[in-house]
mmCIF file with all atom_site columns, C-alpha atoms in Angstrom:
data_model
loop_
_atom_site.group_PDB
_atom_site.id
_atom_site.type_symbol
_atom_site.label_atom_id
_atom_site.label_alt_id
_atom_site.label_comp_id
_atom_site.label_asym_id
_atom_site.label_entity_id
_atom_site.label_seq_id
_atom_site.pdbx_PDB_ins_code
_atom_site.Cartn_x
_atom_site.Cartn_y
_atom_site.Cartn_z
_atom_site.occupancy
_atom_site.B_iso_or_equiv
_atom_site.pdbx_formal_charge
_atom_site.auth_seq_id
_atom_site.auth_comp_id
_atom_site.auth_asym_id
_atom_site.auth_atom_id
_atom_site.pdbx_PDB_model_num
ATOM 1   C CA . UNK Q 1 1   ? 0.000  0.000   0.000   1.00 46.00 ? 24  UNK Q CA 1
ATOM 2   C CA . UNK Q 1 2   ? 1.511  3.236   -0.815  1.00 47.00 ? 25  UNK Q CA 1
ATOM 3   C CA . UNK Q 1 3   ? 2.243  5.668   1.871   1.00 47.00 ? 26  UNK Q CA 1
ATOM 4   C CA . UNK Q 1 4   ? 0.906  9.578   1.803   1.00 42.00 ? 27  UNK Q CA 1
ATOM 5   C CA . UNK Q 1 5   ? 4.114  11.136  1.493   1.00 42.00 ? 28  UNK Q CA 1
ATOM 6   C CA . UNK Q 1 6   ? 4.588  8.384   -1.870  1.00 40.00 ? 29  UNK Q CA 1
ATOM 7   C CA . UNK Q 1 7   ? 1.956  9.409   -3.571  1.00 37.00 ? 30  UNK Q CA 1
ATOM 8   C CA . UNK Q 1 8   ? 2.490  13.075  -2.828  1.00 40.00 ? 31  UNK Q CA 1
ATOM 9   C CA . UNK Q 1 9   ? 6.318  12.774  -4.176  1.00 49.00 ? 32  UNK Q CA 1
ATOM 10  C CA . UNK Q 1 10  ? 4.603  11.224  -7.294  1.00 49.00 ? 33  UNK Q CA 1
ATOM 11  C CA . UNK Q 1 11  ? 2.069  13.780  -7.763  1.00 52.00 ? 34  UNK Q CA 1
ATOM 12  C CA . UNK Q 1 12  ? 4.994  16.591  -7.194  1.00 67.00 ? 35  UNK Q CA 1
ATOM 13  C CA . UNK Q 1 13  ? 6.385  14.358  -10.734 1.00 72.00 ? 36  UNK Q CA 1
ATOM 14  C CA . UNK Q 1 14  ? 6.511  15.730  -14.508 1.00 82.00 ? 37  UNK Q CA 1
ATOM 15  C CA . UNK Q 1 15  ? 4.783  13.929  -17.505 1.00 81.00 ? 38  UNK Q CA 1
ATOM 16  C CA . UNK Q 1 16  ? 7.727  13.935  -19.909 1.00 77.00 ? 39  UNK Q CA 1
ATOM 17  C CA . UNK Q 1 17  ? 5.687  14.850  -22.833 1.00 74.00 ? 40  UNK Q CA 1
ATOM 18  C CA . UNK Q 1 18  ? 7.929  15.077  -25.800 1.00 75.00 ? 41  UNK Q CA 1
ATOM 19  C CA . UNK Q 1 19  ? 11.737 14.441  -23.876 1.00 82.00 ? 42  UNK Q CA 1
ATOM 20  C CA . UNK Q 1 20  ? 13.259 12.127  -25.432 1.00 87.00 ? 43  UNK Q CA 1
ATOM 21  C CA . UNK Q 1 21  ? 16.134 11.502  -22.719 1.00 92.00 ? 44  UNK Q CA 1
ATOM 22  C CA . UNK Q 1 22  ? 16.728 9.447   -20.027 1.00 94.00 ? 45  UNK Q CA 1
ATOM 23  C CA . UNK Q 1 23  ? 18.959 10.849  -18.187 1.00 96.00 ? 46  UNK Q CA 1
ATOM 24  C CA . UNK Q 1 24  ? 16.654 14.121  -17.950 1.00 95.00 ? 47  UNK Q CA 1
ATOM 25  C CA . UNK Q 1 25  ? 13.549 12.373  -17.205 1.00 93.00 ? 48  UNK Q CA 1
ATOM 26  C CA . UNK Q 1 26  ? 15.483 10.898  -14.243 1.00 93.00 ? 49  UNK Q CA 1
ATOM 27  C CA . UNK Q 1 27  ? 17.509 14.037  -12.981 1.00 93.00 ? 50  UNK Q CA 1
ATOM 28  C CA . UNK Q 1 28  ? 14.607 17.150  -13.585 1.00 92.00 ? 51  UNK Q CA 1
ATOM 29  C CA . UNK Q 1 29  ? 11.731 15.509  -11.703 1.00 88.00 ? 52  UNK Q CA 1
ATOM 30  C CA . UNK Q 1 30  ? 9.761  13.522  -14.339 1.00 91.00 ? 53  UNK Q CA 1
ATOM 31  C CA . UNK Q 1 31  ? 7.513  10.163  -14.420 1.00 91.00 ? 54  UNK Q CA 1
ATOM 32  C CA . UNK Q 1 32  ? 9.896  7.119   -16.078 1.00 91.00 ? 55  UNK Q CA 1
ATOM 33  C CA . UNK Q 1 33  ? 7.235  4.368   -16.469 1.00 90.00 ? 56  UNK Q CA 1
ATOM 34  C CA . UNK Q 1 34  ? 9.934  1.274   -15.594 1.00 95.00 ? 57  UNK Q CA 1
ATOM 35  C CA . UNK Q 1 35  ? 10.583 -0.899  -18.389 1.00 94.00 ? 58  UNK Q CA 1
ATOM 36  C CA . UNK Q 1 36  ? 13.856 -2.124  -17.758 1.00 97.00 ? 59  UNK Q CA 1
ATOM 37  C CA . UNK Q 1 37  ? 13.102 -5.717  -16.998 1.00 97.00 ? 60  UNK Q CA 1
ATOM 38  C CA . UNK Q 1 38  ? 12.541 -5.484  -20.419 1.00 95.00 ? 61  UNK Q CA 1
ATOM 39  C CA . UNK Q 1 39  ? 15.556 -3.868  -21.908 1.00 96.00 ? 62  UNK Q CA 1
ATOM 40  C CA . UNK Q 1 40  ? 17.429 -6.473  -19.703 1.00 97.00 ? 63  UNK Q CA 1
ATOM 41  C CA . UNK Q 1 41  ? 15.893 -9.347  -21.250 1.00 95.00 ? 64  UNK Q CA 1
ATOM 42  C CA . UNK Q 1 42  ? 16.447 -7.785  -25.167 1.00 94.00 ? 65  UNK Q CA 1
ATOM 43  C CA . UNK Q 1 43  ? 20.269 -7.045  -23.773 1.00 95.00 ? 66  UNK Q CA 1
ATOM 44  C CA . UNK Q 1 44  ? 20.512 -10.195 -22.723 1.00 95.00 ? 67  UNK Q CA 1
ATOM 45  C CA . UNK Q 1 45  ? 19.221 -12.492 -25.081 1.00 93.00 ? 68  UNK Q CA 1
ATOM 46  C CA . UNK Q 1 46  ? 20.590 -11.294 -28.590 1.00 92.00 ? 69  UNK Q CA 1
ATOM 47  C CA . UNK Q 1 47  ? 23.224 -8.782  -30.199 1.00 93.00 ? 70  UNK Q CA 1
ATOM 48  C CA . UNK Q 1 48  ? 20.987 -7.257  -33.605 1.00 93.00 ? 71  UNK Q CA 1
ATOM 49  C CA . UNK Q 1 49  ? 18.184 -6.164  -32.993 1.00 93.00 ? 72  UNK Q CA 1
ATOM 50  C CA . UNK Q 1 50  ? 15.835 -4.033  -34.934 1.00 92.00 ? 73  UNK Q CA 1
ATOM 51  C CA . UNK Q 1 51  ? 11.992 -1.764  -34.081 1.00 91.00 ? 74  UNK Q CA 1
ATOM 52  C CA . UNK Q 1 52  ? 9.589  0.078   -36.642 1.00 89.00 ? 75  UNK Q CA 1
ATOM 53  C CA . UNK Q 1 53  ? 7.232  2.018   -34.908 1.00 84.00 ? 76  UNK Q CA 1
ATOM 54  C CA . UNK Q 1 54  ? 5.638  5.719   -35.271 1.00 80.00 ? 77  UNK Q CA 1
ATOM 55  C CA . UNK Q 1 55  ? 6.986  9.214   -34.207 1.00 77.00 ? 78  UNK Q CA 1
ATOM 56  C CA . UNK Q 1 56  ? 6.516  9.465   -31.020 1.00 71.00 ? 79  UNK Q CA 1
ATOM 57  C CA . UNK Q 1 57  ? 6.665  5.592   -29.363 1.00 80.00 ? 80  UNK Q CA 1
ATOM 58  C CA . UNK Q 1 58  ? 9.193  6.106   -27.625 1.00 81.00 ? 81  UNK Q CA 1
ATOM 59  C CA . UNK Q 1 59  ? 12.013 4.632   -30.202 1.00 92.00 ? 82  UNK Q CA 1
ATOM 60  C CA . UNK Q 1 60  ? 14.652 7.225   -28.982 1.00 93.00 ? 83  UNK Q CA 1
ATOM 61  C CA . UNK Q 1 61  ? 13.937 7.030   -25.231 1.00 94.00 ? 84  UNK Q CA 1
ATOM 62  C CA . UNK Q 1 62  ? 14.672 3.708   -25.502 1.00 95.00 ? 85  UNK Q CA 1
ATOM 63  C CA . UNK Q 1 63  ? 18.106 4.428   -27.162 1.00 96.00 ? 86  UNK Q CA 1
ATOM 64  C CA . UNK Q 1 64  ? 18.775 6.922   -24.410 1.00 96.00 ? 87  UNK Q CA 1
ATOM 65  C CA . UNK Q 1 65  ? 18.633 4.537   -21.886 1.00 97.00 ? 88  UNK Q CA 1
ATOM 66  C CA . UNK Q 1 66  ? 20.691 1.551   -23.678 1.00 97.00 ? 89  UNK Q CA 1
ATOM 67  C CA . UNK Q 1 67  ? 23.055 3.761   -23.705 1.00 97.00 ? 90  UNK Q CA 1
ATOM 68  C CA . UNK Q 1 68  ? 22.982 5.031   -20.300 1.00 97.00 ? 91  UNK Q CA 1
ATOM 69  C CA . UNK Q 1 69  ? 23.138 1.282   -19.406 1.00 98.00 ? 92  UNK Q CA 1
ATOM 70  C CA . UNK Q 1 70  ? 26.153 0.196   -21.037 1.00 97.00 ? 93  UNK Q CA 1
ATOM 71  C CA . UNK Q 1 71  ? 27.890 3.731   -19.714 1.00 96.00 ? 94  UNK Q CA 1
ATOM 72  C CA . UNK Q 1 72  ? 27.372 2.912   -16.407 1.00 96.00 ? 95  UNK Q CA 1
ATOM 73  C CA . UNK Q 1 73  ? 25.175 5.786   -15.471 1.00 96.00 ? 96  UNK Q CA 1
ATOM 74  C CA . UNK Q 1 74  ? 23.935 3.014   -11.949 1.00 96.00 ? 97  UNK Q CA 1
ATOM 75  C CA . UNK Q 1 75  ? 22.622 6.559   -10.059 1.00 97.00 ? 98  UNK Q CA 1
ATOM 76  C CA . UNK Q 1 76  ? 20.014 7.234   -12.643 1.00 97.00 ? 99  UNK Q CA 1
ATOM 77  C CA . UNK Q 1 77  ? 18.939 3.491   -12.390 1.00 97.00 ? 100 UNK Q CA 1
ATOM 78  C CA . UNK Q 1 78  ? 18.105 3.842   -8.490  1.00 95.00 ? 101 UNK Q CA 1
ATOM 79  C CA . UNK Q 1 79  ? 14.912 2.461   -7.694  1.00 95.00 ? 102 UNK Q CA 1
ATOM 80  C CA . UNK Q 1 80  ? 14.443 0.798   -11.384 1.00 97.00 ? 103 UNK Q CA 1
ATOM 81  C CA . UNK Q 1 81  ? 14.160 -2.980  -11.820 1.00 97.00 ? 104 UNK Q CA 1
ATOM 82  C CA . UNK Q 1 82  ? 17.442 -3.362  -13.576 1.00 98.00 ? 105 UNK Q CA 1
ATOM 83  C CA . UNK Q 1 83  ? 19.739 -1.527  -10.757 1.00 97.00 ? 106 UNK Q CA 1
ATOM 84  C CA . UNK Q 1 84  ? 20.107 -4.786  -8.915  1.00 96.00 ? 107 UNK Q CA 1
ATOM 85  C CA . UNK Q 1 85  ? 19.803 -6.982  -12.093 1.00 97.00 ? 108 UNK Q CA 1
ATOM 86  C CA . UNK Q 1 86  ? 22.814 -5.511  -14.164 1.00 97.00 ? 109 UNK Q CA 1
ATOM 87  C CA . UNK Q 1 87  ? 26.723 -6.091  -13.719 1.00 95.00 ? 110 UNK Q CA 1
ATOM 88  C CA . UNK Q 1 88  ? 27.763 -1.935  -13.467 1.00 96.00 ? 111 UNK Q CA 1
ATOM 89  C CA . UNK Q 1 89  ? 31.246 -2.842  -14.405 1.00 92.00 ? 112 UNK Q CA 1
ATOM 90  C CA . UNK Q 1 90  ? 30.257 -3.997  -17.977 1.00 88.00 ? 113 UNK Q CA 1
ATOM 91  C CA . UNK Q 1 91  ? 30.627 -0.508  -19.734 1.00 94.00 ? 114 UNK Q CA 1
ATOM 92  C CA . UNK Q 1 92  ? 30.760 -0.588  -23.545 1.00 97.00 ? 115 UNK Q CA 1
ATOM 93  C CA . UNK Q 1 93  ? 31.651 2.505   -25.718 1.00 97.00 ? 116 UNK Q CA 1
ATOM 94  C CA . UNK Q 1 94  ? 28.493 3.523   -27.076 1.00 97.00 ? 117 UNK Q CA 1
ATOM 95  C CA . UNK Q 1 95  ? 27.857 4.752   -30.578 1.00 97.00 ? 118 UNK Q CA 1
ATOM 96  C CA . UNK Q 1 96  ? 24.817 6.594   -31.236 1.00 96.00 ? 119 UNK Q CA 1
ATOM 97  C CA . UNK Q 1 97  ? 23.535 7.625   -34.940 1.00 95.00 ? 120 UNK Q CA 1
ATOM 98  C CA . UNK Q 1 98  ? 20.604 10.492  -34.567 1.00 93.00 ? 121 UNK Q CA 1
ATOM 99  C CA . UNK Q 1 99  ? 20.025 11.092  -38.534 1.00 91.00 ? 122 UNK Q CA 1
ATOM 100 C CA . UNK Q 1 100 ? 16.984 13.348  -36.950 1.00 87.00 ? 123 UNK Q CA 1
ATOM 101 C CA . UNK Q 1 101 ? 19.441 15.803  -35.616 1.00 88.00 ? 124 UNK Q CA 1
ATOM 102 C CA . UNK Q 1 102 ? 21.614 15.259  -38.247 1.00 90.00 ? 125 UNK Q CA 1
ATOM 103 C CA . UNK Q 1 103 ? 21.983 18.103  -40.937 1.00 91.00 ? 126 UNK Q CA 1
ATOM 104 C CA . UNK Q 1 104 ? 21.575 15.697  -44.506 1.00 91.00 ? 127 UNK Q CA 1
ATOM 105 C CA . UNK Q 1 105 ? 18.977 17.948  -46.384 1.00 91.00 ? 128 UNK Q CA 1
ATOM 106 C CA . UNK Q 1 106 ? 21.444 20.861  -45.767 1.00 93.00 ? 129 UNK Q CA 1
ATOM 107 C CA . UNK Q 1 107 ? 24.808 19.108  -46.223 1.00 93.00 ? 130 UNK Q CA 1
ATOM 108 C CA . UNK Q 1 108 ? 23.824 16.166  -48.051 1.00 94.00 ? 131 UNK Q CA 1
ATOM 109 C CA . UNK Q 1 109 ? 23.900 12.538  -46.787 1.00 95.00 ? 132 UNK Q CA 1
ATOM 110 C CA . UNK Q 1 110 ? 27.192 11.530  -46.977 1.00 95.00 ? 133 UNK Q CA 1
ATOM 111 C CA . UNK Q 1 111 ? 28.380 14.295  -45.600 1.00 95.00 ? 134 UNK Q CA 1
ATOM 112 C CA . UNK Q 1 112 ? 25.735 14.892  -42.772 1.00 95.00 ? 135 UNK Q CA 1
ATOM 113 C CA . UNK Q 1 113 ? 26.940 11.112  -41.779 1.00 95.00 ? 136 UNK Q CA 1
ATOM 114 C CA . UNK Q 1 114 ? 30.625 12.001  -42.017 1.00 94.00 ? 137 UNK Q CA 1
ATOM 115 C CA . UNK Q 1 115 ? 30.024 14.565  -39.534 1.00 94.00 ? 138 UNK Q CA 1
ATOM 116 C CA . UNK Q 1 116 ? 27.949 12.285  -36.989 1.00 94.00 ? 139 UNK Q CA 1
ATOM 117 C CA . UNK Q 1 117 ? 31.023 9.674   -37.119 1.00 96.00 ? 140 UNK Q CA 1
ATOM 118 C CA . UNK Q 1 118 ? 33.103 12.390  -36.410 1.00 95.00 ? 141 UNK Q CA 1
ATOM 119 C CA . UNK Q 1 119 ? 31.511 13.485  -33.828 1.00 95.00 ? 142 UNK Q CA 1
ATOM 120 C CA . UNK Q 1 120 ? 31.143 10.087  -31.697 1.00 96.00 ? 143 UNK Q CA 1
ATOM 121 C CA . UNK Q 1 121 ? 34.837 9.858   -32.828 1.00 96.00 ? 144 UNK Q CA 1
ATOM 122 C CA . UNK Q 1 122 ? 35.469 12.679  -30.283 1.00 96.00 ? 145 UNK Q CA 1
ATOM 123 C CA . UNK Q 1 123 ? 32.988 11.708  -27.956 1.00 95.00 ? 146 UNK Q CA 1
ATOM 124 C CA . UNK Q 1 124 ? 34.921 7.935   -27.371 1.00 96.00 ? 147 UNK Q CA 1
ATOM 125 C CA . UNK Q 1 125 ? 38.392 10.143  -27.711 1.00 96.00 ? 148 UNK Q CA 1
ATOM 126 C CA . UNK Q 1 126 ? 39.287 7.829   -30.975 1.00 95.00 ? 149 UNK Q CA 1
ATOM 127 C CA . UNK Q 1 127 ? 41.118 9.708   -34.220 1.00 94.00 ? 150 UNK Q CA 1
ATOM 128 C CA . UNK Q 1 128 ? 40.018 8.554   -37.827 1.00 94.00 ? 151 UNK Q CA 1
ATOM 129 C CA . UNK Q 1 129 ? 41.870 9.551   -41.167 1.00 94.00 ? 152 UNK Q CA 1
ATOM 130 C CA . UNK Q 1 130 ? 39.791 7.784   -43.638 1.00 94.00 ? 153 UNK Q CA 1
ATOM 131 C CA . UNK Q 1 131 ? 38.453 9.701   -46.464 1.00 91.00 ? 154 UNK Q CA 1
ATOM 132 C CA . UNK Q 1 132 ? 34.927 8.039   -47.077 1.00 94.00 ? 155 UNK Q CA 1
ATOM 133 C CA . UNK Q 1 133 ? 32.364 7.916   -44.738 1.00 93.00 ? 156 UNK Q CA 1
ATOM 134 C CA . UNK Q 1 134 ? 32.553 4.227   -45.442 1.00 94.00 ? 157 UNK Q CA 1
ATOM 135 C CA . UNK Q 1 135 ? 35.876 3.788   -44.634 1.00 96.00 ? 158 UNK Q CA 1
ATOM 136 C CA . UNK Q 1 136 ? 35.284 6.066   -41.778 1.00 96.00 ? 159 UNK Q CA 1
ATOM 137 C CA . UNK Q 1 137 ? 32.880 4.567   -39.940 1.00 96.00 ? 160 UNK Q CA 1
ATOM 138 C CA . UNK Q 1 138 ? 34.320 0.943   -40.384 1.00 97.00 ? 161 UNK Q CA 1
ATOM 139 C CA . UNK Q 1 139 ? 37.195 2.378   -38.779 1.00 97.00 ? 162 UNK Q CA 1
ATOM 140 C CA . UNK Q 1 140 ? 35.648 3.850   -36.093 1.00 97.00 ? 163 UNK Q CA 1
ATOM 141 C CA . UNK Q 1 141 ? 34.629 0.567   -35.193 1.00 97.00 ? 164 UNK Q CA 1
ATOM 142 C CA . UNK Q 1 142 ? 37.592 -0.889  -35.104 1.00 97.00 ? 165 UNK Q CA 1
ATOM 143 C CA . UNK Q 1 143 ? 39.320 1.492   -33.517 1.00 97.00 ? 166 UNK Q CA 1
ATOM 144 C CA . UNK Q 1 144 ? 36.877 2.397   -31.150 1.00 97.00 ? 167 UNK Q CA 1
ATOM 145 C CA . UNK Q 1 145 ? 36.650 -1.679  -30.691 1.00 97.00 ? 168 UNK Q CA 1
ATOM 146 C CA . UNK Q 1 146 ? 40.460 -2.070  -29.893 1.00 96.00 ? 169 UNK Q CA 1
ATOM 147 C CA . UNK Q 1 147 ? 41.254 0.592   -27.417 1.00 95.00 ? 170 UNK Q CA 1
ATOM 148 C CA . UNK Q 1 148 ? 37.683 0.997   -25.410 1.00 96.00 ? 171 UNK Q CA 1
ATOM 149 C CA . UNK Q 1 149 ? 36.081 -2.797  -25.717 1.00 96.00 ? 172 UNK Q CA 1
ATOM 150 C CA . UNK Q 1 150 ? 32.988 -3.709  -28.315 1.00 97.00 ? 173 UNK Q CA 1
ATOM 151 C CA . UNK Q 1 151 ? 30.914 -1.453  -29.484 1.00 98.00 ? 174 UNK Q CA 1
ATOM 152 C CA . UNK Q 1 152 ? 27.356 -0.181  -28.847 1.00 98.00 ? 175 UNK Q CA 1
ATOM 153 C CA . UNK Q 1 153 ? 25.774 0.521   -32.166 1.00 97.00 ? 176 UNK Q CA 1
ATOM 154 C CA . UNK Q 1 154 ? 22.200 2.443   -31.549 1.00 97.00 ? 177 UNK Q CA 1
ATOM 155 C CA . UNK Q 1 155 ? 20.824 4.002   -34.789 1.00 96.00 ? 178 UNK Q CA 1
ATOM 156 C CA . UNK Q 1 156 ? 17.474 6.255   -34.262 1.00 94.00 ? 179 UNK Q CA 1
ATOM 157 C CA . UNK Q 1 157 ? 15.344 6.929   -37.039 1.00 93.00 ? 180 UNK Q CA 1
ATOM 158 C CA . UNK Q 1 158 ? 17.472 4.777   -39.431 1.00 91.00 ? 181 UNK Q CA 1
ATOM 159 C CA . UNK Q 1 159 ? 15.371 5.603   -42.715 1.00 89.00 ? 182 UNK Q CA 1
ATOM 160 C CA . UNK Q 1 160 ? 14.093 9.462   -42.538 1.00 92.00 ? 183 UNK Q CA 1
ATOM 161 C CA . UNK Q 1 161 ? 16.499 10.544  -44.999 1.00 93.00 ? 184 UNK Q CA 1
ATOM 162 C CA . UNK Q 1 162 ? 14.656 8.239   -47.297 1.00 92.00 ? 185 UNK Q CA 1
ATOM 163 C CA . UNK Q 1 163 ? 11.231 8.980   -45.950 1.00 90.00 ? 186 UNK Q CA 1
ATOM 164 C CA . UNK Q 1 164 ? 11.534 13.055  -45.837 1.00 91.00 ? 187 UNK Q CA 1
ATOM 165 C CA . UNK Q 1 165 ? 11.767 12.304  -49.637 1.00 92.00 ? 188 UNK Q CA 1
ATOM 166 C CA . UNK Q 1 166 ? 9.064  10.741  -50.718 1.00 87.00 ? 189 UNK Q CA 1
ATOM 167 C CA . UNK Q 1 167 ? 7.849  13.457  -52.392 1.00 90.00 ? 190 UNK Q CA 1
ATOM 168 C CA . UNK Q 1 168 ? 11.225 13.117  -54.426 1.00 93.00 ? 191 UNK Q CA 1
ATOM 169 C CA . UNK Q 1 169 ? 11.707 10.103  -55.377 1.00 92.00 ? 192 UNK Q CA 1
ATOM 170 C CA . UNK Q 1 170 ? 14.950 10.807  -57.087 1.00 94.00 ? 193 UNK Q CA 1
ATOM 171 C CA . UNK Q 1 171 ? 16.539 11.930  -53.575 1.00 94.00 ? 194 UNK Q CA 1
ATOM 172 C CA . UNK Q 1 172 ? 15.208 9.495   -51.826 1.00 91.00 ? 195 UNK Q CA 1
ATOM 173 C CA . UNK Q 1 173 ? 16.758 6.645   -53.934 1.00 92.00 ? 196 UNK Q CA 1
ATOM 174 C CA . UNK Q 1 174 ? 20.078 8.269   -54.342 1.00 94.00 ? 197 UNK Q CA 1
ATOM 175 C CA . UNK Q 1 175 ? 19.647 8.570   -50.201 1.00 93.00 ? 198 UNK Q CA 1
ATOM 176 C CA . UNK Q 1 176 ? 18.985 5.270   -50.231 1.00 91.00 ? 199 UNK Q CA 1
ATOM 177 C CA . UNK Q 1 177 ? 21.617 3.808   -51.737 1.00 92.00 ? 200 UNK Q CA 1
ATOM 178 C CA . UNK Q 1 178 ? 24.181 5.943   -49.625 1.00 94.00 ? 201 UNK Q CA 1
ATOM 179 C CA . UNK Q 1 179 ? 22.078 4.360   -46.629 1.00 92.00 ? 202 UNK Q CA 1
ATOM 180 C CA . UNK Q 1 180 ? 22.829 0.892   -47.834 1.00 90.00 ? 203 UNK Q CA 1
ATOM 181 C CA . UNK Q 1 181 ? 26.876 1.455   -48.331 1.00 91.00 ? 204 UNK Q CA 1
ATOM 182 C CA . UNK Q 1 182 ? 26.401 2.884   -44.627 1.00 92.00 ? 205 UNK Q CA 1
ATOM 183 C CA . UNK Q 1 183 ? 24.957 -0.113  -43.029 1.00 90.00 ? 206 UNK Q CA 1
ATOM 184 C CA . UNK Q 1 184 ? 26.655 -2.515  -45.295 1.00 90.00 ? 207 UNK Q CA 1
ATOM 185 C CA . UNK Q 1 185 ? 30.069 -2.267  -42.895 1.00 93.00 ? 208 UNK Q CA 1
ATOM 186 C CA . UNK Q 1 186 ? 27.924 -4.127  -40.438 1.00 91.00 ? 209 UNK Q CA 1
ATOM 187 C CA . UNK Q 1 187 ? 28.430 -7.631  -42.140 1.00 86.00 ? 210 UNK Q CA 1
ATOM 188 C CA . UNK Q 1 188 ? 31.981 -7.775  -41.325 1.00 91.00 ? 211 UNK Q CA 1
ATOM 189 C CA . UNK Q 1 189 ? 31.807 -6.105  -38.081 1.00 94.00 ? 212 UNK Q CA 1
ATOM 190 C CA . UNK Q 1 190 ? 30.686 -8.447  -35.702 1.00 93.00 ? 213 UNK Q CA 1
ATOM 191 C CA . UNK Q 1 191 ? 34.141 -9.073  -33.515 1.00 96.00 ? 214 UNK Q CA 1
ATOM 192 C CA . UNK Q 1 192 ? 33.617 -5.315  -32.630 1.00 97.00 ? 215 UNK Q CA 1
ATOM 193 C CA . UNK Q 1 193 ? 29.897 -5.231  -31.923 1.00 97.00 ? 216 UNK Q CA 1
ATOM 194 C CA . UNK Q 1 194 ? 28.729 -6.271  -29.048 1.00 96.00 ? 217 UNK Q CA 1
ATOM 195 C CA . UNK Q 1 195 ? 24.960 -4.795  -29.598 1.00 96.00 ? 218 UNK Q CA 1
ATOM 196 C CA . UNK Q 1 196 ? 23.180 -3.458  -32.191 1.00 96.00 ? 219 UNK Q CA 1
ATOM 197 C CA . UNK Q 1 197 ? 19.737 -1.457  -32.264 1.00 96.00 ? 220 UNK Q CA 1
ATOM 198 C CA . UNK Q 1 198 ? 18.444 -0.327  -35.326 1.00 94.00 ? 221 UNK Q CA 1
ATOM 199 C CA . UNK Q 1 199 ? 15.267 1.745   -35.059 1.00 93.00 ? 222 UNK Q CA 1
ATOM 200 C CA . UNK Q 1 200 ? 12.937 3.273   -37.770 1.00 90.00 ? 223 UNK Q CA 1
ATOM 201 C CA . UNK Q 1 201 ? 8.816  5.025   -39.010 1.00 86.00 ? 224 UNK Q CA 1
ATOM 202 C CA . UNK Q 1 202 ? 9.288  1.903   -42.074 1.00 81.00 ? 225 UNK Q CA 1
ATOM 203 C CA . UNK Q 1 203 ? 9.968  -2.058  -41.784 1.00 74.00 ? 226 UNK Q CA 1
ATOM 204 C CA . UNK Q 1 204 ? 12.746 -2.384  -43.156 1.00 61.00 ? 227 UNK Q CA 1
ATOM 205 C CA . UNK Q 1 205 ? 12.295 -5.173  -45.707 1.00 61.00 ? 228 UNK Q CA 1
ATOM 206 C CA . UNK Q 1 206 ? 10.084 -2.600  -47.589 1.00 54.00 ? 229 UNK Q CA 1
ATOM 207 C CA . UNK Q 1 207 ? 13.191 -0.341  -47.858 1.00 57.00 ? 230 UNK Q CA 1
ATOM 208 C CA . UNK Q 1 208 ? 15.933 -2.847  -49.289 1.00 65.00 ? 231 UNK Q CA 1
ATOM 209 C CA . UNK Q 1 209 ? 18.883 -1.476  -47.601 1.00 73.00 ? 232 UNK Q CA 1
ATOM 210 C CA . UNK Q 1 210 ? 19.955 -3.987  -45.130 1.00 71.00 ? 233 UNK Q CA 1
ATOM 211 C CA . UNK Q 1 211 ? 20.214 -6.673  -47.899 1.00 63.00 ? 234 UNK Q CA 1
ATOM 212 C CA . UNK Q 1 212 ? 23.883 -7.529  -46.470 1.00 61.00 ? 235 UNK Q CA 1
ATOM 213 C CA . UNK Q 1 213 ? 22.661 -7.517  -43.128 1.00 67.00 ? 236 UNK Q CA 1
ATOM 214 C CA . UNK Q 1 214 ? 20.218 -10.725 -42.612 1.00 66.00 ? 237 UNK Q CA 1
ATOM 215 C CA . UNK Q 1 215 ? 20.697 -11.232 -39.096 1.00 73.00 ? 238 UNK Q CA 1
ATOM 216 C CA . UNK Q 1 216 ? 18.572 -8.247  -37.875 1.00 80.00 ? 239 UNK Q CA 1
ATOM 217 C CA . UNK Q 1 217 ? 16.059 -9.423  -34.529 1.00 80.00 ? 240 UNK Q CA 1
ATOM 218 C CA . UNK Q 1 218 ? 12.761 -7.777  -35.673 1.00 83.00 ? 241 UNK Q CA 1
ATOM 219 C CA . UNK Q 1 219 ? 10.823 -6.640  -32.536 1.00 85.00 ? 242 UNK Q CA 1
ATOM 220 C CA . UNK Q 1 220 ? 7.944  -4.385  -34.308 1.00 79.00 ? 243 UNK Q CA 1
#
């Protein structure tokens, strides 16, 4: 039976309407409805994994908290399922695609990617000198792999340079294809991945870009 001052602590509580990130929800006095048994069970029973669902599911809260997970982050875990269920010395360098903060319609694809490996490049204190954003981000892998442990791969909103351009189909294609170069370094990646989450709006057998990456756990 809850106790007065319980339910007065959660009525004090913020709906997090529209925050996206854990570790806010859990610092600035929001409601986190805990579903951490069952990110323990997906972390603990496979290695690809991939969801479709709508704007607005909660796709990249889900991210957010992976990765808070596998950094460590125990003391914004307190009271959640998973703070007693989880070994906190198993940190993993975390690599986290957002393409919806990432600048493609204004820089184009391959360079709005470029930047975002670049920029988990500094995050993980790694140096890359490749020239393609191929290259690039194989490298970070293996880099990233060899001097911090296997990688985290989390990739929100895998397809909306494809589906902001469905009004132009040309774009969209030519996105597409630079999409599946992107997420064809996966198939050789495995010895430096120890999870990856893929999530997307579209299934992703209707948008033929993981064709070299058959392995994928579909949870939609």
């Amino acid at each position: 039976m809850p106790t007065n001052s319980y339910i007065c602590t959660m009525a004090r509580l913020k709906y997090p309407i529209g925050i996206q990130d854990f570790r806010e929800i859990r610092t600035k006095g929001y409601h986190y409805l805990d579903k951490t048994t069952f990110i323990h069970r997906i972390l603990t029973e496979g290695k690809y994994y991939f969801l479709s669902r709508p704007r607005r599911f909660g796709k990249s809260l889900l991210l957010s908290t992976i990765k808070e997970i596998y950094s460590g982050s125990r003391e914004l875990f307190e009271d959640l399922w998973i703070a007693d269920h989880w070994d906190w010395d198993k940190r993993h360098p975390v690599v986290h695609i957002k393409f919806a903060k990432s600048d493609y319609q204004g820089l184009g694809l391959a360079q709005a990617i470029f930047n975002e490996l670049d920029k988990s490049a500094v995050e993980l204190g790694v140096t890359l000198s490749k020239a393609t954003f191929k290259e690039r981000f194989e490298e970070l892998l293996v880099v990233t792999a060899r001097t911090h442990g296997r990688v985290i791969l989390l990739v929100d909103e895998y397809d909306k340079p494809i589906v902001d351009y469905l009004e132009a189909p040309e774009q969209a294609k030519a996105n597409r294809e630079t999409l599946k170069q992107f997420y064809s370094v996966l198939k050789d990646a495995d010895p430096q991945l120890e999870l990856v989450f893929i999530t997307g709006v579209s299934k992703f057998s209707k948008v033929s870009i993981f064709s070299d990456l058959n392995n994928l756990n579909d949870l939609t």
